[in-house]
Tab-separated table of C-alpha atoms in Angstrom:
chain	number	residue	atom	x	y	z
A	1	MET	CA	-1.530	33.180	1.249
A	2	SER	CA	-0.101	35.987	2.671
A	3	LYS	CA	2.586	34.367	4.090
A	4	LYS	CA	5.145	31.032	3.265
A	5	LEU	CA	4.073	27.924	4.715
A	6	LYS	CA	6.142	25.562	6.589
A	7	ILE	CA	4.974	21.982	6.547
A	8	LEU	CA	6.534	19.266	8.505
A	9	LEU	CA	5.862	15.276	7.154
A	10	SER	CA	7.768	11.899	8.844
A	11	GLY	CA	6.984	9.051	8.003
A	12	GLY	CA	8.864	5.878	6.169
A	13	GLY	CA	10.208	2.243	6.809
A	14	THR	CA	7.623	1.111	3.913
A	15	GLY	CA	7.254	2.421	0.807
A	16	GLY	CA	3.335	1.950	2.309
A	17	HIS	CA	4.603	4.608	5.246
A	18	ILE	CA	6.539	7.447	2.049
A	19	PHE	CA	4.443	7.142	-0.703
A	20	PRO	CA	1.431	8.999	0.745
A	21	ALA	CA	3.041	11.321	2.985
A	22	ILE	CA	5.093	12.913	-0.586
A	23	ALA	CA	1.953	12.314	-2.606
A	24	ILE	CA	0.210	14.971	0.663
A	25	ALA	CA	3.129	16.839	0.117
A	26	ASP	CA	3.031	16.625	-4.127
A	27	GLU	CA	-1.269	18.015	-3.802
A	28	ILE	CA	0.163	20.569	-0.963
A	29	LYS	CA	2.056	22.029	-3.924
A	30	LYS	CA	0.640	22.518	-6.439
A	31	ARG	CA	-1.533	25.172	-4.260
A	32	PHE	CA	0.958	26.750	-2.636
A	33	PRO	CA	4.319	25.639	-5.226
A	34	ASP	CA	6.529	28.212	-2.655
A	35	THR	CA	6.142	26.310	0.461
A	36	GLU	CA	9.091	24.782	2.232
A	37	PHE	CA	9.038	21.229	3.394
A	38	LEU	CA	10.687	19.275	5.008
A	39	PHE	CA	10.435	15.104	5.991
A	40	ILE	CA	11.634	13.735	9.615
A	41	GLY	CA	13.180	10.456	8.286
A	42	ALA	CA	15.352	7.324	9.987
A	43	ASN	CA	18.391	6.303	9.127
A	44	GLY	CA	19.264	4.039	7.532
A	45	LYS	CA	16.149	3.085	5.862
A	46	MET	CA	14.004	4.024	2.009
A	47	GLU	CA	12.818	7.268	3.251
A	48	MET	CA	16.438	8.294	3.114
A	49	GLU	CA	16.873	7.941	-0.156
A	50	LYS	CA	13.035	7.609	-1.489
A	51	VAL	CA	12.631	11.885	-0.566
A	52	PRO	CA	15.287	13.642	-2.119
A	53	GLN	CA	14.141	11.565	-5.179
A	54	ALA	CA	11.229	13.346	-5.246
A	55	GLY	CA	12.556	16.637	-4.874
A	56	TYR	CA	12.062	17.265	-1.124
A	57	LYS	CA	14.523	17.583	2.111
A	58	ILE	CA	14.847	15.091	5.068
A	59	GLU	CA	16.727	15.343	8.149
A	60	GLY	CA	17.330	11.887	9.707
A	61	ILE	CA	17.160	10.474	13.307
A	62	ASP	CA	18.802	7.168	14.981
A	63	ILE	CA	15.634	5.285	15.758
A	64	ALA	CA	14.270	1.630	14.767
A	65	GLY	CA	11.822	-0.658	15.941
A	66	ILE	CA	11.893	-3.452	18.786
A	67	ASP	CA	13.604	-6.880	17.491
A	68	ARG	CA	11.454	-9.727	18.045
A	69	GLY	CA	13.763	-11.796	16.549
A	70	ASN	CA	16.615	-10.897	18.721
A	71	MET	CA	15.797	-9.286	22.144
A	72	LEU	CA	19.541	-8.278	23.326
A	73	SER	CA	19.425	-5.866	20.528
A	74	ASN	CA	17.027	-4.162	22.304
A	75	LEU	CA	19.005	-2.980	25.044
A	76	GLY	CA	19.556	0.436	23.908
A	77	LEU	CA	16.756	1.373	21.947
A	78	PRO	CA	14.719	3.518	25.129
A	79	PHE	CA	19.510	5.173	24.409
A	80	LYS	CA	18.328	5.088	20.858
A	81	ILE	CA	14.364	7.027	21.456
A	82	LEU	CA	15.736	9.800	23.409
A	83	LYS	CA	18.908	10.718	20.831
A	84	SER	CA	15.874	10.626	19.192
A	85	LEU	CA	13.202	12.757	20.519
A	86	SER	CA	16.160	15.050	21.446
A	87	LYS	CA	17.330	15.425	17.701
A	88	SER	CA	13.354	15.884	16.422
A	89	LYS	CA	13.338	19.377	18.872
A	90	LYS	CA	16.323	20.501	17.937
A	91	ILE	CA	15.071	19.803	13.836
A	92	ILE	CA	11.267	21.115	14.537
A	93	LYS	CA	12.241	24.374	16.772
A	94	ASN	CA	14.560	25.649	13.557
A	95	PHE	CA	12.192	24.552	11.556
A	96	ALA	CA	9.264	26.803	12.593
A	97	PRO	CA	6.227	24.208	10.437
A	98	ASP	CA	3.115	25.242	10.503
A	99	PHE	CA	1.723	21.834	11.211
A	100	ALA	CA	3.182	18.299	10.862
A	101	VAL	CA	1.380	15.356	9.357
A	102	GLY	CA	2.520	12.141	10.948
A	103	THR	CA	2.328	8.912	7.753
A	104	GLY	CA	3.513	5.863	10.425
A	105	GLY	CA	6.526	4.180	11.406
A	106	PHE	CA	9.926	4.665	13.430
A	107	ALA	CA	10.667	8.518	12.953
A	108	SER	CA	7.211	9.729	12.858
A	109	GLY	CA	7.347	8.770	16.696
A	110	PRO	CA	9.364	10.897	18.132
A	111	ALA	CA	8.200	13.584	14.921
A	112	LEU	CA	5.313	13.900	15.585
A	113	TYR	CA	5.837	13.551	19.603
A	114	GLU	CA	7.777	16.661	19.539
A	115	ALA	CA	5.832	18.424	17.363
A	116	SER	CA	2.453	18.639	19.193
A	117	LYS	CA	4.252	19.396	22.619
A	118	LEU	CA	5.574	22.454	20.760
A	119	GLY	CA	2.192	23.287	20.221
A	120	ILE	CA	2.118	22.650	16.955
A	121	PRO	CA	-1.072	21.192	15.161
A	122	ILE	CA	-0.958	17.524	14.318
A	123	PHE	CA	-2.226	15.093	11.219
A	124	ILE	CA	-1.914	11.236	10.859
A	125	GLN	CA	-2.648	9.441	7.976
A	126	GLU	CA	-3.118	6.071	8.486
A	127	GLN	CA	-3.068	3.318	6.491
A	128	ASN	CA	-4.135	-0.474	7.378
A	129	ALA	CA	-7.163	-1.626	9.310
A	130	HIS	CA	-5.423	-1.649	11.949
A	131	ALA	CA	-3.519	1.492	13.352
A	132	GLY	CA	0.380	1.327	14.321
A	133	VAL	CA	1.721	1.733	17.443
A	134	THR	CA	3.018	4.860	16.580
A	135	ASN	CA	0.018	6.797	15.084
A	136	LYS	CA	-2.123	5.069	17.804
A	137	ILE	CA	-0.571	6.875	20.470
A	138	LEU	CA	0.224	10.065	18.330
A	139	SER	CA	-3.842	10.276	17.314
A	140	LYS	CA	-4.926	11.912	21.223
A	141	LYS	CA	-2.778	14.960	20.426
A	142	ALA	CA	-3.873	15.126	16.303
A	143	LYS	CA	-5.837	17.322	15.271
A	144	ALA	CA	-7.154	14.304	12.550
A	145	VAL	CA	-6.889	10.902	11.596
A	146	PHE	CA	-7.465	10.431	8.033
A	147	THR	CA	-7.988	6.224	7.626
A	148	ALA	CA	-9.028	4.110	4.464
A	149	TYR	CA	-10.922	2.446	6.454
A	150	PRO	CA	-14.283	3.325	7.857
A	151	LYS	CA	-13.372	2.201	11.676
A	152	VAL	CA	-10.060	1.650	12.197
A	153	GLU	CA	-9.846	-0.043	16.437
A	154	GLY	CA	-7.693	2.289	18.025
A	155	PHE	CA	-8.449	6.445	17.388
A	156	PRO	CA	-10.770	8.411	18.760
A	157	ALA	CA	-13.733	7.420	16.233
A	158	GLU	CA	-14.873	11.651	16.551
A	159	LYS	CA	-11.172	12.473	14.495
A	160	ILE	CA	-11.398	9.758	11.879
A	161	LYS	CA	-11.643	11.272	8.306
A	162	PHE	CA	-12.992	8.277	6.130
A	163	LEU	CA	-11.071	9.929	3.299
A	164	GLY	CA	-8.655	7.151	1.446
A	165	ASN	CA	-5.347	6.064	0.411
A	166	PRO	CA	-2.688	8.553	-1.351
A	167	ILE	CA	-1.653	6.510	-4.202
A	168	ARG	CA	-0.006	6.724	-7.586
A	169	GLU	CA	-1.253	9.674	-9.755
A	170	ASN	CA	-0.756	6.903	-12.743
A	171	ILE	CA	-3.288	4.696	-11.481
A	172	ILE	CA	-5.669	6.608	-11.452
A	173	SER	CA	-5.346	8.366	-14.920
A	174	GLY	CA	-3.307	5.304	-16.713
A	175	MET	CA	-6.922	2.494	-16.656
A	176	GLN	CA	-8.304	1.734	-19.641
A	177	GLU	CA	-10.519	-0.284	-21.706
A	178	THR	CA	-9.951	-4.500	-20.921
A	179	ILE	CA	-9.599	-5.375	-23.862
A	180	GLN	CA	-7.237	-2.984	-25.394
A	181	ALA	CA	-4.788	-3.368	-21.890
A	182	LYS	CA	-4.955	-7.049	-23.267
A	183	GLU	CA	-3.711	-5.635	-26.891
A	184	LYS	CA	-1.191	-3.537	-25.389
A	185	MET	CA	0.447	-6.201	-23.429
A	186	GLY	CA	0.308	-9.079	-26.192
A	187	LEU	CA	-2.126	-11.493	-24.968
A	188	ASN	CA	-5.505	-12.910	-27.007
A	189	LYS	CA	-8.980	-9.938	-26.326
A	190	ASP	CA	-10.951	-13.086	-25.801
A	191	LYS	CA	-9.188	-14.476	-22.908
A	192	LEU	CA	-10.362	-14.794	-19.210
A	193	THR	CA	-6.682	-13.009	-17.607
A	194	ILE	CA	-5.305	-13.232	-14.258
A	195	LEU	CA	-3.109	-10.856	-12.322
A	196	SER	CA	-0.706	-11.765	-9.638
A	197	VAL	CA	1.005	-9.412	-7.420
A	198	GLY	CA	2.955	-9.940	-5.132
A	199	GLY	CA	4.560	-6.707	-4.012
A	200	SER	CA	8.316	-5.033	-5.485
A	201	LEU	CA	9.607	-8.106	-3.815
A	202	GLY	CA	7.276	-11.004	-5.462
A	203	SER	CA	5.744	-13.923	-2.340
A	204	ARG	CA	6.891	-16.882	-2.322
A	205	THR	CA	3.682	-18.287	-1.229
A	206	LEU	CA	2.088	-16.951	-4.783
A	207	ASN	CA	4.893	-18.112	-6.867
A	208	ASN	CA	4.606	-21.900	-5.176
A	209	ALA	CA	0.622	-21.513	-5.757
A	210	TRP	CA	0.955	-21.110	-10.128
A	211	LYS	CA	3.238	-23.625	-9.821
A	212	SER	CA	1.268	-25.892	-8.891
A	213	HIS	CA	-1.270	-25.139	-10.854
A	214	LEU	CA	0.150	-23.898	-14.837
A	215	LYS	CA	-1.714	-26.924	-14.884
A	216	ASP	CA	-5.088	-26.207	-14.520
A	217	ILE	CA	-4.525	-22.519	-16.089
A	218	LEU	CA	-3.663	-24.030	-19.147
A	219	ASP	CA	-6.668	-26.295	-19.355
A	220	LYS	CA	-9.064	-24.032	-18.746
A	221	ASN	CA	-7.306	-21.650	-21.370
A	222	TYR	CA	-7.194	-18.353	-19.037
A	223	GLN	CA	-4.194	-15.806	-19.208
A	224	LEU	CA	-1.319	-15.055	-16.647
A	225	ILE	CA	0.459	-12.213	-16.106
A	226	TRP	CA	2.483	-13.420	-13.119
A	227	GLN	CA	5.179	-11.218	-11.649
A	228	THR	CA	7.525	-13.287	-9.142
A	229	GLY	CA	9.917	-10.467	-7.508
A	230	LYS	CA	13.593	-10.760	-8.511
A	231	LEU	CA	14.674	-13.222	-5.238
A	232	ASP	CA	12.342	-16.155	-7.975
A	233	TYR	CA	12.586	-14.207	-11.232
A	234	GLN	CA	15.499	-17.016	-12.163
A	235	ASP	CA	14.451	-20.019	-10.665
A	236	ILE	CA	10.566	-20.048	-11.709
A	237	LEU	CA	11.774	-19.203	-15.451
A	238	GLU	CA	14.072	-22.878	-15.225
A	239	GLU	CA	11.027	-24.286	-13.566
A	240	THR	CA	9.028	-23.826	-16.357
A	241	LYS	CA	11.434	-23.744	-19.430
A	242	ASP	CA	10.183	-27.620	-20.357
A	243	THR	CA	6.253	-26.454	-19.603
A	244	GLU	CA	3.832	-25.444	-22.501
A	245	THR	CA	3.203	-21.589	-21.859
A	246	ARG	CA	1.702	-20.515	-24.505
A	247	ASN	CA	-1.340	-17.713	-21.730
A	248	ILE	CA	1.473	-17.084	-18.890
A	249	GLN	CA	3.428	-14.291	-18.825
A	250	ILE	CA	5.952	-14.204	-16.342
A	251	LEU	CA	7.778	-10.577	-15.333
A	252	GLU	CA	9.767	-10.070	-12.414
A	253	PHE	CA	8.987	-6.944	-12.066
A	254	ILE	CA	5.683	-4.631	-13.386
A	255	LYS	CA	6.694	-1.369	-14.442
A	256	ASP	CA	3.306	-0.198	-15.872
A	257	MET	CA	0.982	-1.469	-13.055
A	258	GLU	CA	-1.505	0.896	-14.774
A	259	LEU	CA	-1.770	-1.589	-17.871
A	260	ALA	CA	-1.669	-5.107	-15.897
A	261	TYR	CA	-4.869	-3.553	-14.087
A	262	SER	CA	-6.402	-2.474	-16.579
A	263	ALA	CA	-5.529	-5.717	-18.930
A	264	ALA	CA	-6.498	-7.889	-16.497
A	265	ASP	CA	-10.512	-10.093	-15.098
A	266	ILE	CA	-9.579	-11.062	-11.628
A	267	ILE	CA	-6.329	-9.999	-9.412
A	268	VAL	CA	-4.184	-12.294	-7.129
A	269	SER	CA	-2.672	-9.997	-4.448
A	270	ARG	CA	-1.341	-9.596	-1.101
A	271	ALA	CA	-3.793	-6.919	1.170
A	272	GLY	CA	-0.515	-4.171	1.611
A	273	ALA	CA	-2.573	-0.991	3.112
A	274	ILE	CA	-1.681	0.473	-1.188
A	275	ALA	CA	-2.718	-2.134	-2.964
A	276	ILE	CA	-5.899	-2.269	-1.791
A	277	SER	CA	-5.930	1.204	-2.592
A	278	GLU	CA	-5.419	1.065	-5.847
A	279	LEU	CA	-7.675	-2.785	-6.096
A	280	ALA	CA	-10.631	-0.578	-5.440
A	281	VAL	CA	-9.796	1.875	-7.903
A	282	ALA	CA	-8.733	-0.787	-10.755
A	283	GLN	CA	-12.190	-2.031	-9.710
A	284	LYS	CA	-11.208	-5.589	-10.751
A	285	PRO	CA	-12.569	-8.871	-8.266
A	286	VAL	CA	-9.803	-9.788	-6.622
A	287	LEU	CA	-8.442	-12.555	-4.416
A	288	LEU	CA	-6.618	-11.326	-1.618
A	289	VAL	CA	-3.500	-13.048	0.215
A	290	PRO	CA	-2.361	-11.530	3.121
A	291	PHE	CA	1.015	-11.782	3.927
A	292	PRO	CA	0.768	-13.713	7.496
A	293	PHE	CA	3.303	-11.866	9.260
A	294	ALA	CA	2.695	-7.617	9.056
A	295	ALA	CA	3.157	-6.172	11.697
A	296	GLU	CA	-0.086	-7.093	14.118
A	297	ASP	CA	-1.543	-9.666	11.045
A	298	HIS	CA	-2.844	-5.810	9.767
A	299	GLN	CA	-2.549	-7.152	5.880
A	300	THR	CA	-5.338	-10.147	6.989
A	301	LYS	CA	-7.310	-6.908	8.915
A	302	ASN	CA	-7.269	-5.634	5.654
A	303	ALA	CA	-8.457	-8.005	3.793
A	304	MET	CA	-11.182	-8.577	5.771
A	305	ASN	CA	-12.545	-5.220	5.487
A	306	LEU	CA	-12.720	-6.012	2.232
A	307	VAL	CA	-14.534	-9.638	2.473
A	308	GLU	CA	-17.179	-8.743	5.280
A	309	LYS	CA	-18.551	-5.861	1.970
A	310	ASN	CA	-18.195	-8.809	-0.455
A	311	ALA	CA	-15.870	-6.115	-2.393
A	312	ALA	CA	-13.011	-9.507	-2.704
A	313	ARG	CA	-12.393	-13.094	-1.573
A	314	MET	CA	-9.802	-14.381	0.848
A	315	VAL	CA	-7.214	-17.041	1.240
A	316	LYS	CA	-4.820	-17.420	4.625
A	317	ASP	CA	-0.856	-19.173	3.846
A	318	SER	CA	-1.501	-21.597	6.212
A	319	GLU	CA	-4.950	-22.547	3.670
A	320	MET	CA	-4.218	-22.463	-0.045
A	321	GLN	CA	-3.212	-26.171	-0.453
A	322	GLU	CA	-6.774	-26.534	0.308
A	323	LYS	CA	-8.301	-23.087	-0.988
A	324	PHE	CA	-6.803	-20.846	-3.210
A	325	TRP	CA	-7.262	-23.196	-6.670
A	326	ASN	CA	-11.214	-23.421	-5.559
A	327	THR	CA	-11.647	-20.056	-4.456
A	328	LEU	CA	-9.695	-18.741	-7.525
A	329	SER	CA	-11.781	-21.212	-10.004
A	330	GLU	CA	-15.509	-19.074	-8.291
A	331	ILE	CA	-14.477	-16.213	-9.134
A	332	CYS	CA	-13.093	-16.879	-13.082
A	333	GLU	CA	-16.057	-19.111	-13.640
A	334	LYS	CA	-19.184	-17.135	-12.105
A	335	GLU	CA	-19.193	-13.567	-14.078
A	336	SER	CA	-22.062	-12.782	-11.664
A	337	VAL	CA	-19.509	-12.962	-8.655
A	338	ARG	CA	-17.264	-11.104	-10.203
A	339	LYS	CA	-19.582	-8.120	-11.412
A	340	GLU	CA	-21.103	-8.002	-7.794
A	341	MET	CA	-17.465	-7.912	-6.386
A	342	SER	CA	-16.830	-4.615	-9.011
A	343	ASP	CA	-19.725	-3.129	-8.288
A	344	ASN	CA	-18.438	-3.313	-4.493
A	345	LEU	CA	-15.464	-2.420	-4.471
A	346	LYS	CA	-16.040	1.224	-5.605
A	347	TYR	CA	-16.856	2.021	-1.881
A	348	PHE	CA	-13.043	1.793	-0.790
A	349	ALA	CA	-12.337	3.365	-3.719
A	350	LYS	CA	-10.824	6.604	-3.155
A	351	PRO	CA	-9.207	8.603	-6.252
A	352	ASN	CA	-8.527	11.818	-5.020
A	353	ALA	CA	-7.487	10.866	-1.398
A	354	ALA	CA	-4.994	13.176	-1.361
A	355	LYS	CA	-6.721	15.810	-3.009
A	356	GLU	CA	-9.750	16.022	-0.115
A	357	ILE	CA	-7.348	15.242	2.813
A	358	VAL	CA	-5.676	18.387	2.051
A	359	ASP	CA	-8.792	20.122	2.058
A	360	GLU	CA	-9.560	18.843	5.264
A	361	ILE	CA	-6.230	20.117	6.723
A	362	PHE	CA	-6.837	23.127	5.112
A	363	LYS	CA	-9.857	23.930	6.995
A	364	LEU	CA	-9.371	22.422	10.417
A	365	MET	CA	-6.276	24.941	10.193
């Protein structure tokens, strides 16, 4: 390349927005090591910590979303938006990027809006099956919208590129044979193993379900890898200390997620966008329990995309008592059901998402 590239990225609020942006930057950096990157994030949000940890420069703007729990606190929001637009414009003019990539979240709205006004080509990466408000507005100006699902309502169909969500490299390269992974985790290689993951903070819904069905797990002689999250971990250890838990591993957090995915015969999980993209690459039969309070119920929409292709089963939070164990038992007891679900997950598996997104960006540029 004849000149040094300058690329603006923006996205944050949650890891689901931040890590795809970092993965895209990492892929570009592999190809063009002297590229100059600048992220725009929201002050006080996790991107202000995570982006520098990944080795990239970030500038913060004062922006927040609508607080639906306290409508009075939104009175100052128009001033925050105007201020963040003004600061974004100044940052972008000074940096003069060749193009901008937005992955959703509060900060990407002002950043990409101002970039498009300044005539800078913009690209959007949407992680969920339901378009976020910010990305929906920006899509009209975007050269392309990269999605993890073939159809996402709210985007111009001609701009959609179904390329998947960029996921952690170790998930792609670290998957192992199931028997080998079980042995590494100290599990019996011959017993059916269930992995329960409720996101980095854990899921009280899933934790309560396992507390109710520990006896069923033991009666069936299944194994359970139970990631509780930090909030419930000590309480669960205390509550289960007098229970026979020879087949159950209770963990606050799972560092080697690729090993846990490999060891599992079945996975029970929330339905966050990045979690689903990782599960599709792992290709293990999955029971999804969407978090019901996610913005615009996007986790249920994510899950339904898989359910409609018979790549997963779903139980709603409100139906856990009536349906959870019966639905899980059907998956556990029928090998043909597990095989069909694993095969159908291949449709959603996009292990080369970051590479293909970057290929498409440079093709369109």
